[in-house]
CSV table of C-alpha atoms and ligand atoms in Angstrom, one decimal:
chain,number,residue,atom,x,y,z
E,217,MET,CA,33.6,-5.5,-16.2
E,218,GLN,CA,36.0,-3.3,-18.0
E,219,ALA,CA,36.7,-2.7,-21.7
E,220,ARG,CA,40.1,-1.6,-22.9
E,221,VAL,CA,40.0,0.0,-26.3
E,222,SER,CA,43.2,0.9,-28.2
E,223,PHE,CA,43.8,3.8,-30.6
E,224,MET,CA,43.0,2.5,-34.1
E,225,ASP,CA,45.8,2.6,-36.6
E,226,ARG,CA,43.8,0.4,-38.9
E,227,SER,CA,40.4,0.9,-40.4
E,228,LEU,CA,36.9,-0.4,-39.5
E,229,ILE,CA,35.9,-2.5,-42.4
E,230,GLY,CA,33.0,-4.9,-43.0
E,231,ASP,CA,29.3,-5.7,-42.7
E,232,VAL,CA,27.6,-6.1,-39.3
E,233,ARG,CA,24.4,-7.8,-38.5
E,234,LEU,CA,23.2,-5.4,-35.8
E,235,PRO,CA,21.0,-6.3,-32.9
E,236,THR,CA,17.3,-5.7,-33.6
E,237,ASP,CA,15.5,-2.7,-32.4
E,238,LYS,CA,14.8,-2.3,-28.7
E,239,SER,CA,11.8,0.0,-28.9
E,240,ILE,CA,10.1,-2.1,-31.6
E,241,SER,CA,10.9,-5.4,-29.7
E,242,HIS,CA,9.3,-4.0,-26.5
E,243,ARG,CA,6.1,-3.0,-28.4
E,244,ALA,CA,5.9,-6.3,-30.3
E,245,VAL,CA,6.0,-8.3,-27.0
E,246,ILE,CA,3.6,-6.0,-25.2
E,247,PHE,CA,1.0,-5.8,-28.0
E,248,ALA,CA,1.2,-9.5,-28.6
E,249,ALA,CA,0.6,-10.1,-24.9
E,250,MET,CA,-2.5,-7.8,-25.0
E,251,ALA,CA,-3.9,-9.4,-28.1
E,252,GLU,CA,-6.5,-12.1,-28.5
E,253,GLY,CA,-4.8,-15.1,-30.1
E,254,GLU,CA,-1.3,-16.3,-31.0
E,255,SER,CA,1.4,-14.0,-32.4
E,256,GLN,CA,4.7,-15.0,-33.9
E,257,LEU,CA,7.5,-12.5,-33.3
E,258,VAL,CA,10.7,-12.9,-35.3
E,259,GLY,CA,14.0,-11.2,-34.4
E,260,VAL,CA,13.0,-9.9,-31.0
E,261,LEU,CA,16.0,-8.3,-29.4
E,262,ASP,CA,17.7,-10.6,-26.9
E,263,SER,CA,18.9,-8.1,-24.3
E,264,ALA,CA,18.4,-7.4,-20.6
E,265,ASP,CA,15.7,-4.6,-21.3
E,266,VAL,CA,13.5,-6.8,-23.5
E,267,ARG,CA,13.9,-9.7,-21.1
E,268,SER,CA,12.4,-7.4,-18.5
E,269,THR,CA,9.4,-6.9,-20.8
E,270,ILE,CA,9.0,-10.6,-21.5
E,271,ASP,CA,9.1,-11.4,-17.8
E,272,ALA,CA,6.6,-8.6,-17.1
E,273,VAL,CA,4.0,-9.8,-19.6
E,274,ARG,CA,4.4,-13.4,-18.4
E,275,ALA,CA,3.8,-12.2,-14.8
E,276,LEU,CA,0.6,-10.6,-16.1
E,277,GLY,CA,-0.7,-13.8,-17.7
E,278,ALA,CA,0.6,-13.9,-21.3
E,279,HIS,CA,2.1,-17.1,-22.5
E,280,VAL,CA,5.5,-16.5,-24.1
E,281,GLU,CA,7.3,-19.4,-25.6
E,282,VAL,CA,10.9,-18.9,-26.8
E,283,GLN,CA,11.1,-21.0,-29.9
E,284,VAL,CA,14.5,-20.0,-31.2
E,285,SER,CA,17.3,-18.1,-29.6
E,286,ASP,CA,20.3,-17.4,-31.8
E,287,GLU,CA,22.4,-14.5,-33.1
E,288,ARG,CA,19.3,-13.1,-34.9
E,289,GLY,CA,17.5,-12.6,-31.7
E,290,LEU,CA,14.5,-14.4,-30.2
E,291,ARG,CA,11.7,-16.1,-32.1
E,292,LEU,CA,8.7,-16.0,-29.8
E,293,LYS,CA,5.2,-17.4,-29.8
E,294,VAL,CA,3.0,-15.2,-27.7
E,295,THR,CA,-0.5,-16.1,-26.6
E,296,GLY,CA,-2.1,-12.9,-25.3
E,297,TRP,CA,-4.7,-12.3,-22.6
E,298,GLY,CA,-7.0,-10.6,-25.1
E,299,ALA,CA,-10.5,-9.7,-23.9
E,300,ASP,CA,-10.0,-11.5,-20.5
E,301,GLY,CA,-7.4,-8.9,-19.6
E,302,PRO,CA,-4.2,-9.3,-17.6
E,303,SER,CA,-4.1,-11.3,-14.3
E,304,ARG,CA,-3.0,-9.9,-11.0
E,305,PRO,CA,0.7,-10.8,-10.6
E,306,GLY,CA,1.7,-12.7,-7.6
E,307,ALA,CA,4.6,-10.4,-6.8
E,308,PRO,CA,6.0,-7.0,-7.8
E,309,ILE,CA,7.1,-6.8,-11.4
E,310,ASP,CA,10.8,-6.1,-11.7
E,311,CYS,CA,11.4,-3.8,-14.7
E,312,GLY,CA,15.2,-3.9,-14.2
E,313,ASN,CA,16.9,-1.0,-16.0
E,314,SER,CA,14.1,-0.5,-18.6
E,315,GLY,CA,12.1,2.7,-18.6
E,316,THR,CA,10.1,1.5,-21.6
E,317,THR,CA,9.0,-1.6,-19.8
E,318,ALA,CA,7.9,0.4,-16.7
E,319,ARG,CA,6.1,3.2,-18.5
E,320,LEU,CA,4.3,1.1,-21.1
E,321,ILE,CA,3.2,-1.5,-18.6
E,322,MET,CA,1.7,1.3,-16.4
E,323,GLY,CA,-0.5,2.2,-19.4
E,324,VAL,CA,-1.3,-1.4,-20.2
E,325,VAL,CA,-2.7,-2.3,-16.7
E,326,ALA,CA,-4.3,1.1,-15.8
E,327,GLY,CA,-7.7,0.1,-17.3
E,328,TRP,CA,-8.0,-3.4,-15.8
E,329,PRO,CA,-9.4,-4.2,-12.3
E,330,ILE,CA,-6.1,-5.4,-10.9
E,331,SER,CA,-3.4,-4.1,-8.7
E,332,VAL,CA,0.2,-4.1,-9.9
E,333,THR,CA,3.4,-3.0,-8.3
E,334,LEU,CA,6.3,-2.1,-10.5
E,335,VAL,CA,9.9,-1.9,-9.2
E,336,GLY,CA,13.2,-1.3,-11.0
E,337,ASP,CA,17.0,-1.2,-10.5
E,338,ALA,CA,18.7,1.8,-8.8
E,339,SER,CA,18.9,3.8,-12.0
E,340,LEU,CA,15.2,3.2,-13.0
E,341,SER,CA,14.2,4.0,-9.4
E,342,ARG,CA,15.6,7.5,-9.8
E,343,ARG,CA,13.8,8.3,-13.1
E,344,PRO,CA,10.6,10.5,-13.3
E,345,MET,CA,7.4,8.5,-13.4
E,346,ARG,CA,4.9,11.4,-12.7
E,347,ARG,CA,4.9,12.1,-16.4
E,348,VAL,CA,3.0,8.8,-16.9
E,349,ALA,CA,1.2,8.7,-13.6
E,350,ASP,CA,-0.4,12.2,-14.1
E,351,PRO,CA,-2.3,11.4,-17.4
E,352,LEU,CA,-3.3,7.9,-16.1
E,353,ILE,CA,-4.7,9.5,-12.9
E,354,ALA,CA,-6.5,12.1,-15.1
E,355,MET,CA,-8.1,9.1,-16.9
E,356,GLY,CA,-9.3,7.6,-13.6
E,357,ALA,CA,-6.6,5.1,-12.7
E,358,HIS,CA,-5.2,5.0,-9.2
E,359,VAL,CA,-1.4,5.4,-9.3
E,360,GLU,CA,0.9,5.8,-6.3
E,361,LEU,CA,4.6,6.7,-6.6
E,362,SER,CA,7.3,7.6,-4.1
E,363,PHE,CA,7.2,11.2,-2.7
E,364,GLU,CA,9.8,12.1,-5.3
E,365,GLY,CA,7.6,10.8,-8.1
E,366,THR,CA,9.7,7.7,-8.7
E,367,MET,CA,9.2,3.9,-8.5
E,368,PRO,CA,8.0,1.7,-6.9
E,369,ALA,CA,4.8,2.4,-8.7
E,370,GLU,CA,1.5,0.9,-7.5
E,371,ILE,CA,-1.3,0.9,-10.0
E,372,ALA,CA,-4.8,0.0,-9.2
E,373,GLY,CA,-6.6,-0.2,-12.5
E,374,ARG,CA,-10.2,0.8,-13.1
E,375,ALA,CA,-12.7,2.0,-15.7
E,376,LEU,CA,-11.0,4.9,-17.6
E,377,ARG,CA,-12.2,8.1,-19.2
E,378,ALA,CA,-10.9,9.1,-22.7
E,379,VAL,CA,-8.8,12.3,-22.5
E,380,GLU,CA,-7.0,14.7,-24.7
E,381,TYR,CA,-3.6,14.9,-23.1
E,382,HIS,CA,-1.1,17.7,-23.8
E,383,SER,CA,2.2,16.2,-22.7
E,384,PRO,CA,4.7,18.7,-21.4
E,385,VAL,CA,7.5,16.4,-22.7
E,386,ALA,CA,8.1,14.8,-26.1
E,387,SER,CA,8.3,11.2,-24.9
E,388,ALA,CA,7.3,8.1,-26.8
E,389,GLN,CA,7.1,6.3,-23.6
E,390,VAL,CA,4.5,8.7,-22.2
E,391,LYS,CA,2.6,8.9,-25.5
E,392,SER,CA,2.5,5.1,-25.7
E,393,ALA,CA,1.4,4.6,-22.1
E,394,VAL,CA,-1.5,7.0,-22.6
E,395,LEU,CA,-2.5,5.5,-26.0
E,396,LEU,CA,-2.5,2.0,-24.5
E,397,ALA,CA,-4.6,3.1,-21.6
E,398,GLY,CA,-6.9,4.8,-24.1
E,399,LEU,CA,-7.7,1.4,-25.6
E,400,ARG,CA,-9.6,0.8,-22.2
E,401,ALA,CA,-11.4,4.1,-22.2
E,402,ASP,CA,-14.7,4.7,-24.0
E,403,GLY,CA,-14.2,7.2,-26.7
E,404,VAL,CA,-11.2,9.0,-28.3
E,405,THR,CA,-8.0,9.4,-26.4
E,406,THR,CA,-5.5,11.9,-27.9
E,407,VAL,CA,-1.9,12.7,-27.0
E,408,VAL,CA,-0.4,16.0,-28.2
E,409,GLU,CA,3.3,16.4,-27.9
E,410,PRO,CA,5.5,19.6,-28.0
E,411,ALA,CA,7.7,17.9,-30.7
E,412,SER,CA,7.2,14.5,-32.3
E,413,SER,CA,8.7,11.5,-30.6
E,414,ARG,CA,9.4,8.1,-32.1
E,415,ASP,CA,6.2,6.6,-33.6
E,416,HIS,CA,6.6,2.9,-33.3
E,417,THR,CA,3.4,2.5,-31.3
E,418,GLU,CA,1.4,4.3,-34.0
E,419,ARG,CA,2.9,2.2,-36.8
E,420,MET,CA,2.5,-1.1,-35.1
E,421,LEU,CA,-0.9,-0.9,-33.5
E,422,PRO,CA,-2.8,-1.1,-36.9
E,423,GLY,CA,-1.3,-4.5,-37.5
E,424,PHE,CA,-2.9,-5.6,-34.2
E,425,GLY,CA,-6.2,-4.4,-35.5
E,426,VAL,CA,-6.3,-0.9,-33.8
E,427,GLU,CA,-6.7,2.2,-35.9
E,428,VAL,CA,-4.5,5.1,-34.9
E,429,THR,CA,-5.1,8.7,-36.2
E,430,VAL,CA,-2.0,10.8,-36.5
E,431,ASP,CA,-1.9,14.5,-37.5
E,432,GLU,CA,0.3,15.6,-40.4
E,433,ALA,CA,3.1,17.0,-38.2
E,434,GLY,CA,3.2,13.8,-36.2
E,435,ARG,CA,2.6,15.8,-33.0
E,436,SER,CA,-0.7,14.2,-32.1
E,437,ALA,CA,-2.0,10.6,-32.1
E,438,SER,CA,-5.4,9.3,-31.2
E,439,VAL,CA,-7.0,5.9,-30.5
E,440,THR,CA,-10.6,4.9,-30.0
E,441,GLY,CA,-11.7,2.6,-27.1
E,442,LEU,CA,-12.8,0.2,-26.1
E,443,ALA,CA,-10.6,-1.9,-28.3
E,444,VAL,CA,-9.1,-5.4,-28.1
E,445,LEU,CA,-6.0,-6.2,-30.0
E,446,ARG,CA,-5.9,-9.1,-32.5
E,447,ALA,CA,-2.8,-11.3,-32.8
E,448,CYS,CA,-0.3,-10.2,-35.4
E,449,ASP,CA,3.1,-11.5,-36.6
E,450,VAL,CA,6.0,-9.1,-36.5
E,451,ILE,CA,9.5,-9.1,-37.8
E,452,VAL,CA,11.8,-6.7,-36.0
E,453,PRO,CA,14.4,-4.8,-38.0
E,454,ALA,CA,17.9,-3.8,-36.7
E,455,ASP,CA,18.2,-0.9,-34.3
E,456,PRO,CA,19.3,2.5,-35.6
E,457,SER,CA,20.4,3.6,-32.2
E,458,SER,CA,22.9,0.6,-32.1
E,459,ALA,CA,23.9,1.4,-35.7
E,460,ALA,CA,24.8,5.0,-34.6
E,461,PHE,CA,27.8,3.8,-32.7
E,462,LEU,CA,29.3,1.9,-35.6
E,463,VAL,CA,28.4,4.7,-38.0
E,464,ALA,CA,30.2,7.1,-35.8
E,465,GLY,CA,33.2,4.8,-35.6
E,466,ALA,CA,33.4,4.5,-39.3
E,467,VAL,CA,33.1,8.2,-39.8
E,468,LEU,CA,36.0,8.9,-37.4
E,469,VAL,CA,38.5,6.2,-38.2
E,470,PRO,CA,40.6,6.8,-41.3
E,471,GLY,CA,39.9,4.4,-44.2
E,472,SER,CA,36.8,2.9,-42.7
E,473,HIS,CA,33.9,1.5,-44.6
E,474,VAL,CA,31.0,-0.2,-42.7
E,475,ARG,CA,27.8,-1.7,-44.1
E,476,LEU,CA,24.8,-2.2,-41.8
E,477,PRO,CA,21.9,-4.1,-43.4
E,478,ASN,CA,18.3,-4.2,-42.4
E,479,VAL,CA,18.3,-1.1,-40.2
E,480,ALA,CA,15.0,0.5,-39.2
E,481,VAL,CA,15.3,4.0,-40.8
E,482,ASN,CA,12.1,5.4,-39.3
E,483,PRO,CA,12.5,9.3,-39.6
E,484,THR,CA,11.7,9.7,-35.9
E,485,ARG,CA,14.8,7.7,-35.1
E,486,LEU,CA,17.2,8.9,-37.8
E,487,ALA,CA,18.1,12.5,-36.9
E,488,PHE,CA,21.6,11.3,-35.9
E,489,ALA,CA,22.3,10.4,-39.5
E,490,ARG,CA,20.9,13.7,-40.8
E,491,VAL,CA,23.1,15.6,-38.3
E,492,LEU,CA,26.2,13.6,-39.2
E,493,GLN,CA,25.5,14.3,-42.9
E,494,ARG,CA,25.2,18.0,-42.0
E,495,MET,CA,28.6,17.8,-40.4
E,496,GLY,CA,29.9,16.5,-43.7
E,497,ALA,CA,29.9,12.7,-42.9
E,498,SER,CA,29.6,10.2,-45.7
E,499,ILE,CA,26.5,8.2,-44.8
E,500,GLU,CA,24.3,6.5,-47.4
E,501,LEU,CA,20.9,4.8,-47.0
E,502,ARG,CA,20.1,2.0,-49.5
E,503,GLU,CA,16.4,1.4,-49.2
E,504,LEU,CA,15.1,-2.2,-48.6
E,505,PRO,CA,11.5,-3.5,-48.3
E,506,ALA,CA,9.7,-2.4,-45.2
E,507,MET,CA,9.5,-4.7,-42.1
E,508,GLY,CA,6.6,-4.6,-39.6
E,509,GLY,CA,5.4,-1.2,-40.8
E,510,GLU,CA,8.9,0.3,-40.5
E,511,PRO,CA,11.0,1.6,-43.4
E,512,VAL,CA,14.3,-0.4,-43.6
E,513,ALA,CA,17.6,0.3,-45.3
E,514,THR,CA,21.3,-0.7,-45.5
E,515,ILE,CA,23.3,2.0,-43.9
E,516,VAL,CA,26.7,2.5,-45.5
E,517,ALA,CA,29.1,4.8,-43.5
E,518,ARG,CA,32.7,5.8,-44.5
E,519,HIS,CA,35.5,7.7,-43.0
E,520,SER,CA,34.8,11.4,-43.5
E,521,VAL,CA,37.7,13.8,-43.6
E,522,ALA,CA,36.2,17.3,-43.4
E,523,LEU,CA,33.7,17.3,-40.5
E,524,GLY,CA,32.4,20.6,-39.4
E,525,GLY,CA,30.4,21.7,-36.2
E,526,VAL,CA,26.7,22.2,-36.5
E,527,THR,CA,23.8,23.3,-34.3
E,528,VAL,CA,21.2,20.6,-33.3
E,529,SER,CA,18.0,22.3,-32.6
E,530,ALA,CA,15.6,21.4,-29.7
E,531,GLY,CA,13.0,20.2,-32.2
E,532,GLU,CA,15.4,17.6,-33.6
E,533,VAL,CA,16.3,16.3,-30.2
E,534,PRO,CA,13.5,13.7,-29.6
E,535,SER,CA,14.6,12.0,-32.9
E,536,LEU,CA,18.2,11.6,-31.7
E,537,ILE,CA,17.7,11.5,-27.9
E,538,ASP,CA,19.7,8.3,-27.5
E,539,GLU,CA,22.5,9.4,-29.8
E,540,VAL,CA,23.6,12.6,-28.2
E,541,PRO,CA,26.6,11.2,-26.4
E,542,VAL,CA,28.1,9.5,-29.5
E,543,LEU,CA,27.3,12.6,-31.6
E,544,ALA,CA,29.2,14.6,-29.1
E,545,VAL,CA,32.2,12.2,-29.5
E,546,VAL,CA,32.1,12.9,-33.3
E,547,ALA,CA,31.9,16.6,-32.6
E,548,THR,CA,35.3,16.5,-30.8
E,549,GLN,CA,36.8,15.7,-34.2
E,550,ALA,CA,34.8,18.3,-36.2
E,551,ALA,CA,36.1,21.8,-37.0
E,552,GLY,CA,34.2,24.4,-35.0
E,553,THR,CA,31.5,24.3,-32.4
E,554,THR,CA,28.7,21.8,-32.3
E,555,ARG,CA,25.8,22.9,-30.1
E,556,PHE,CA,23.0,20.7,-28.8
E,557,GLU,CA,20.0,22.7,-27.7
E,558,GLY,CA,17.1,21.6,-25.5
E,559,VAL,CA,18.8,18.4,-24.3
E,560,GLY,CA,17.6,18.6,-20.7
E,561,GLU,CA,15.8,15.3,-21.0
E,562,LEU,CA,19.3,13.7,-21.1
E,563,ARG,CA,19.5,14.3,-17.4
E,564,VAL,CA,16.7,11.8,-16.6
E,565,LYS,CA,17.8,8.9,-18.8
E,566,GLU,CA,19.6,5.8,-17.5
E,567,SER,CA,22.1,8.3,-16.1
E,568,ASP,CA,22.4,12.0,-16.2
E,569,ARG,CA,23.8,11.7,-19.7
E,570,LEU,CA,24.3,15.5,-20.1
E,571,GLN,CA,26.7,15.7,-17.1
E,572,ALA,CA,28.3,12.4,-17.9
E,573,THR,CA,29.0,13.3,-21.5
E,574,HIS,CA,30.5,16.6,-20.4
E,575,ASP,CA,32.7,14.9,-17.7
E,576,ALA,CA,33.9,12.0,-19.9
E,577,LEU,CA,34.7,14.1,-22.9
E,578,ALA,CA,36.5,16.6,-20.7
E,579,ALA,CA,38.5,13.8,-19.1
E,580,LEU,CA,39.5,12.6,-22.6
E,581,GLY,CA,40.8,16.1,-23.4
E,582,ALA,CA,37.8,17.6,-25.4
E,583,ASP,CA,36.8,21.2,-25.3
E,584,VAL,CA,33.3,20.8,-23.9
E,585,ARG,CA,30.8,22.9,-22.0
E,586,ALA,CA,27.3,22.1,-20.6
E,587,GLY,CA,24.5,24.1,-19.2
E,588,ASP,CA,21.1,23.1,-17.8
E,589,ASP,CA,19.8,21.9,-21.1
E,590,TRP,CA,22.5,22.5,-23.7
E,591,LEU,CA,25.9,21.0,-24.6
E,592,GLU,CA,28.7,22.5,-26.7
E,593,VAL,CA,31.7,20.8,-28.1
E,594,THR,CA,34.5,22.6,-30.0
E,595,GLY,CA,36.9,20.7,-32.2
E,596,PRO,CA,39.0,19.3,-33.5
E,597,THR,CA,40.9,18.3,-30.4
E,598,PRO,CA,43.1,15.3,-30.0
E,599,LEU,CA,41.7,12.9,-27.4
E,600,ALA,CA,44.0,11.0,-24.9
E,601,GLY,CA,43.0,7.6,-23.6
E,602,CYS,CA,42.1,7.5,-19.9
E,603,THR,CA,39.6,5.7,-17.6
E,604,VAL,CA,36.0,6.7,-18.0
E,605,ALA,CA,32.8,5.3,-16.4
E,606,SER,CA,29.6,3.9,-18.0
E,607,LEU,CA,27.7,4.9,-14.8
E,608,GLY,CA,25.7,1.7,-15.6
E,609,ASP,CA,24.4,3.3,-18.8
E,610,HIS,CA,24.6,1.3,-22.0
E,611,ARG,CA,24.8,4.2,-24.4
E,612,LEU,CA,27.6,5.8,-22.4
E,613,ALA,CA,29.6,2.6,-22.4
E,614,MET,CA,29.4,2.4,-26.2
E,615,ALA,CA,30.0,6.1,-26.8
E,616,TRP,CA,33.2,6.0,-24.8
E,617,THR,CA,34.3,2.9,-26.6
E,618,ILE,CA,34.0,4.8,-29.9
E,619,ALA,CA,35.9,7.7,-28.4
E,620,GLY,CA,38.6,5.2,-27.5
E,621,LEU,CA,39.1,4.3,-31.2
E,622,VAL,CA,40.4,7.8,-31.9
E,623,ALA,CA,42.0,8.6,-28.5
E,624,SER,CA,45.7,8.1,-28.2
E,625,GLY,CA,46.8,5.0,-26.1
E,626,THR,CA,44.2,3.0,-24.3
E,627,THR,CA,40.8,4.1,-23.1
E,628,SER,CA,39.3,2.0,-20.3
E,629,ILE,CA,35.6,1.9,-19.8
E,630,GLU,CA,34.5,0.9,-16.3
E,631,GLY,CA,31.1,-0.8,-16.0
E,632,PHE,CA,31.2,-2.0,-19.7
E,633,GLU,CA,28.6,-4.8,-18.8
E,634,ALA,CA,25.9,-2.1,-19.2
E,635,VAL,CA,26.0,-2.9,-23.0
E,636,GLU,CA,23.8,-6.0,-22.1
E,637,VAL,CA,20.8,-3.6,-22.0
E,638,SER,CA,20.7,-3.1,-25.8
E,639,TYR,CA,23.7,-4.4,-27.6
E,640,PRO,CA,25.3,-7.5,-25.9
E,641,ALA,CA,27.6,-8.3,-28.8
E,642,PHE,CA,28.9,-4.7,-29.2
E,643,ALA,CA,32.6,-5.5,-28.3
E,644,LYS,CA,32.6,-8.6,-30.5
E,645,ASP,CA,31.1,-6.8,-33.5
E,646,LEU,CA,33.6,-3.9,-33.2
E,647,ALA,CA,36.5,-6.4,-32.9
E,648,GLU,CA,35.2,-8.2,-36.1
E,649,LEU,CA,35.4,-4.8,-37.9
E,650,GLY,CA,39.1,-4.6,-36.8
E,651,ALA,CA,39.1,-2.7,-33.5
E,652,SER,CA,41.1,-3.8,-30.6
E,653,VAL,CA,38.7,-4.1,-27.7
E,654,GLU,CA,39.6,-6.3,-24.7
E,655,VAL,CA,36.9,-7.0,-22.2
E,656,VAL,CA,38.1,-8.1,-18.8
R,296,LIG,C1,11.9,4.9,-26.0
R,296,LIG,C2,11.7,6.2,-26.0
R,296,LIG,C3,12.8,7.2,-25.6
R,296,LIG,C4,14.2,6.5,-25.6
R,296,LIG,C5,14.2,5.2,-25.0
R,296,LIG,C6,13.2,4.2,-25.6
R,296,LIG,C7,10.8,4.0,-26.4
R,296,LIG,O1,12.5,7.6,-24.3
R,296,LIG,O2,15.1,7.4,-25.0
R,296,LIG,O3,15.5,4.6,-25.1
R,296,LIG,O4,11.0,2.8,-26.7
R,296,LIG,O5,9.6,4.5,-26.4
R,296,LIG,P1,11.4,8.9,-24.2
R,296,LIG,O6,10.4,8.7,-25.2
R,296,LIG,O7,10.9,8.8,-22.8
R,296,LIG,O8,12.3,10.1,-24.4
């Protein structure tokens, strides 16, 4: 599937009801599946990645009933396995493209006496899994990966030991996997990170009856086992990572004014907005009542004339890890150099996002340089429409679409169907704001 985006000689104007948050949706489904009793989940993201999680917990014995499926997402009734634990699945569990599904499920099953094989698509099968296997093995689980440390992953769960794990990477997926395994270990399990990653697990677990202790800097989190989750109802707010694309579009396209209601504005997800504000962008947050333990706001973004380059430090990166490609697009239109430091993790996302961002922006005519773990963009440079590839990566497909709004002529994005992973209605929403996006 290809998307053809035309240079915008009009403005992006309007309100968009964004898709709900992918990270929060995964956790709501997984925690409800682990819990004793029946949870009602409202506004679960209906996308390929979350469908992988729903299928995974069903294969492990949770009962998931889709009660409503509409443009607001899925309303699910989930009856969890509770104290009985998950059952042995009859076949390998296919996690599709979803790293969150694979890594969190590894932690979920590690402490139960069952054997589970996890497989994924070509992209997921290239991504590093030792970062989760190592702490789970240290806790006593048996985990086998390929020689390269990738999936398929075979997990034979058993009684676990509580650990204090110092993770070499700031990764919410690793942190969550270890904390979830820690619920099956007698005593206190702590994860310490080099920088704080998104904290949805820590925010949501208390609703399911599990206390989580977090240090002030948000760099360590602890749970005490053995613990069984209790059912809890969750309402999922809109996804700030999806918001980032429309915010970037509004900031770049002259005359634009876009309002995005009910977005999760958790500080561990919002560094993209802080960086854009530092660049001089007009972005406003209008606070709304919290949802499911998450702060929520309407984000208002407007065209911003005098953008300037900034430095994004390594410490900020975990809080904008999914937004670097689209921030780099904005940087092509900012005066001076924008430098992203410590972005090596981008090389092991759904694609090598560091190389891919360099290559696509260079093809569009930007002044861009990349090193092992840094990226620099100097602007402003006019962009010229050309054909760029998503490489099967949803965030790249959307970032290049935003670039296409300000590139002369037409920009064609190959492999546009990747947007199904997190934002299936992306082209439709952009078109409703006034963009010309043709999907063929
Ligand atoms: C996610 C965490 C991030 C992010 C991914 C979703 C999560 O990955 O890139 O899209 O839901 O925990 P890492 O925590 O591994 O960096």
